[in-house]
Amino acid sequence: MAGLYIHIPFCRSRCIYCGFYSTIALDLRQRYVEAVCKEMAIRCPDEQDIETIYLGGGTPSQLTIPQLQQIFAAIYKYNKVSPDAEVTIEMNPDDVTEAFADGLCWLPVNRVSMGAQTFDDERLKWLHRRHTACQVTEALDRLRDNGIQNISIDLMYGFPGETLSDWEADITVALALNVEHLSAYCLMIEEGTPLWKMQQVFPDEETERSMYELLIDRLEAAGYEHYEISNFARPDYHSRHNSAYWNDTPYIGLGAAAHSYDGHTRSWNVADIHQYIKGIESGKRLFDSEVIEGDTRYNDRLTVALRTREGLDLSTLSDHHRDYAIKNARRFLNDGLLHITPANHLALTRRGLFVSDMIISELMLV
């Protein structure tokens, strides 16, 4: 079984922190939808077995319901989709009008991921988000009324001037929404984004660590499982699609800038909507690729698996890479930052979560 990812790059406006490929050229939406469907016909002629579907962006909710129907019709035409497939679409809260929510009944969507980010309207304006805090609640109510019972929200912390009590207020509001899944990220300054060029004073490292500790404590106390560094879920509501990425499951990526992985080779489509559309319209997929083997495969597995609660399965490594990992992990094992589970997985301890980037870096082969 594989996962299917479709990148929908359209945004009505760009957020200052976003490093994902996106465009505000909304006039290209229909041509893009048709190109994605044609790419599917080109790349999935033998009915791939699909276990999860994920429409990400960008802002997939910037497409109309008929355009989304067109995409899903192609998905089910060219792939063999599991009857119990997890089907996720990312949405912006202000896009979830009553009409849009009602239209979901015509789609196989059973999971929604929504970018709330914060419940402070001033910070939302600073991020250049289009919605207000109130619209998050309204959107969730509309989705629930239309049968969506698996909802995830994204939150951010580490804003300029943000205090621990500010962050706790956001967590409290999020918990009151009673969503099934929550992803939380420290605000990162990505090179090339508007945020990169801004002169701001962000919370210091110790404050950010306290914010992360508070997040873990509050969500675990509320019954959420901390199953990946940035992800929390009610029991049985882990993101199956994202878990596949972390577990080395193959996936197909369609659309501009989308990545694919077949278990041996990773490829990525051209990150330019005009080139992408023109290429597909002429029957040609424009992409680059690399073979994932040897040290590269070890580094890839280490980077994603060590982020998860289960950790890195040492039995899946070659003798050379297993010996290298254990040798370099020894001081972190002694310091209580890593542990080896009964299933023989190398995993982060709670203390290790706070220095995960450093640990992963030390265990990588360069």
Short mmCIF file of N, CA, C and O in Angstrom, two decimals, residues 1-3 43 48 245 248-253 259-268 285 287 289-293 297 300:
data_model
loop_
_atom_site.label_atom_id
_atom_site.label_comp_id
_atom_site.label_asym_id
_atom_site.label_seq_id
_atom_site.Cartn_x
_atom_site.Cartn_y
_atom_site.Cartn_z
N MET A 1 0.84 -1.19 0.00
CA MET A 1 0.00 0.00 0.00
C MET A 1 0.88 1.25 0.00
O MET A 1 1.96 1.27 0.59
N ALA A 2 0.40 2.31 -0.64
CA ALA A 2 1.15 3.56 -0.71
C ALA A 2 0.25 4.72 -0.30
O ALA A 2 -0.97 4.60 -0.23
N GLY A 3 0.88 5.86 -0.07
CA GLY A 3 0.15 7.09 0.18
C GLY A 3 0.14 7.95 -1.07
O GLY A 3 1.04 7.85 -1.92
N ARG A 43 1.04 8.71 -14.64
CA ARG A 43 1.87 8.02 -13.66
C ARG A 43 1.20 6.84 -12.97
O ARG A 43 1.88 6.05 -12.33
N GLN A 48 -2.52 1.91 -8.74
CA GLN A 48 -1.74 1.81 -7.51
C GLN A 48 -2.67 1.54 -6.32
O GLN A 48 -3.80 2.05 -6.26
N TYR A 245 5.13 8.45 6.07
CA TYR A 245 6.41 9.10 5.74
C TYR A 245 7.48 8.68 6.74
O TYR A 245 8.62 8.38 6.38
N ASP A 248 8.86 4.92 6.37
CA ASP A 248 9.51 4.50 5.13
C ASP A 248 8.54 3.84 4.15
O ASP A 248 8.93 2.99 3.35
N THR A 249 7.26 4.21 4.20
CA THR A 249 6.28 3.69 3.27
C THR A 249 6.32 4.50 1.96
O THR A 249 6.41 5.73 2.00
N PRO A 250 6.27 3.85 0.80
CA PRO A 250 6.29 4.59 -0.47
C PRO A 250 5.09 5.53 -0.60
O PRO A 250 4.02 5.28 -0.04
N TYR A 251 5.27 6.60 -1.36
CA TYR A 251 4.19 7.53 -1.60
C TYR A 251 4.36 8.17 -2.98
O TYR A 251 5.47 8.26 -3.51
N ILE A 252 3.25 8.59 -3.53
CA ILE A 252 3.22 9.26 -4.83
C ILE A 252 2.86 10.72 -4.59
O ILE A 252 1.89 11.02 -3.89
N GLY A 253 3.63 11.64 -5.16
CA GLY A 253 3.33 13.06 -5.03
C GLY A 253 2.99 13.65 -6.38
O GLY A 253 3.74 13.52 -7.34
N HIS A 259 6.79 15.77 -3.94
CA HIS A 259 7.81 14.73 -3.86
C HIS A 259 7.17 13.35 -3.90
O HIS A 259 6.04 13.16 -3.43
N SER A 260 7.91 12.39 -4.44
CA SER A 260 7.49 10.99 -4.47
C SER A 260 8.64 10.11 -3.98
O SER A 260 9.81 10.50 -4.07
N TYR A 261 8.28 8.91 -3.52
CA TYR A 261 9.29 7.96 -3.04
C TYR A 261 8.77 6.55 -3.26
O TYR A 261 7.65 6.22 -2.84
N ASP A 262 9.54 5.72 -3.95
CA ASP A 262 9.08 4.37 -4.26
C ASP A 262 9.79 3.29 -3.44
O ASP A 262 9.68 2.09 -3.74
N GLY A 263 10.51 3.72 -2.39
CA GLY A 263 11.26 2.77 -1.58
C GLY A 263 12.71 2.67 -1.99
O GLY A 263 13.54 2.11 -1.27
N HIS A 264 13.04 3.24 -3.15
CA HIS A 264 14.42 3.19 -3.67
C HIS A 264 14.86 4.54 -4.23
O HIS A 264 16.01 4.94 -4.06
N THR A 265 13.93 5.24 -4.88
CA THR A 265 14.24 6.51 -5.52
C THR A 265 13.29 7.59 -5.04
O THR A 265 12.08 7.36 -4.93
N ARG A 266 13.84 8.78 -4.77
CA ARG A 266 13.02 9.93 -4.42
C ARG A 266 13.03 10.88 -5.61
O ARG A 266 14.08 11.14 -6.20
N SER A 267 11.86 11.42 -5.96
CA SER A 267 11.77 12.37 -7.07
C SER A 267 10.91 13.55 -6.65
O SER A 267 10.10 13.45 -5.73
N TRP A 268 11.08 14.67 -7.34
CA TRP A 268 10.30 15.85 -7.02
C TRP A 268 10.00 16.63 -8.29
O TRP A 268 10.87 16.85 -9.13
N ARG A 285 6.41 14.99 -17.72
CA ARG A 285 6.59 15.36 -16.32
C ARG A 285 7.99 15.92 -16.13
O ARG A 285 8.98 15.24 -16.44
N PHE A 287 10.85 16.79 -13.70
CA PHE A 287 11.21 16.42 -12.33
C PHE A 287 12.70 16.11 -12.23
O PHE A 287 13.39 15.90 -13.23
N SER A 289 15.46 13.63 -9.59
CA SER A 289 15.38 12.46 -8.72
C SER A 289 16.75 12.10 -8.17
O SER A 289 17.78 12.56 -8.66
N GLU A 290 16.73 11.28 -7.14
CA GLU A 290 17.96 10.74 -6.58
C GLU A 290 17.69 9.35 -6.02
O GLU A 290 16.59 9.06 -5.54
N VAL A 291 18.68 8.50 -6.11
CA VAL A 291 18.57 7.14 -5.56
C VAL A 291 18.89 7.21 -4.07
O VAL A 291 19.88 7.81 -3.66
N ILE A 292 18.04 6.58 -3.27
CA ILE A 292 18.21 6.58 -1.82
C ILE A 292 18.77 5.22 -1.42
O ILE A 292 18.05 4.21 -1.38
N GLU A 293 20.08 5.18 -1.16
CA GLU A 293 20.71 3.92 -0.76
C GLU A 293 21.94 4.22 0.09
O GLU A 293 22.39 5.37 0.18
N ARG A 297 20.36 6.57 2.62
CA ARG A 297 19.18 5.90 3.18
C ARG A 297 19.25 5.86 4.70
O ARG A 297 18.24 6.08 5.39
N ASP A 300 18.40 9.30 6.01
CA ASP A 300 16.97 9.55 5.85
C ASP A 300 16.15 8.84 6.92
O ASP A 300 15.26 9.42 7.54
#
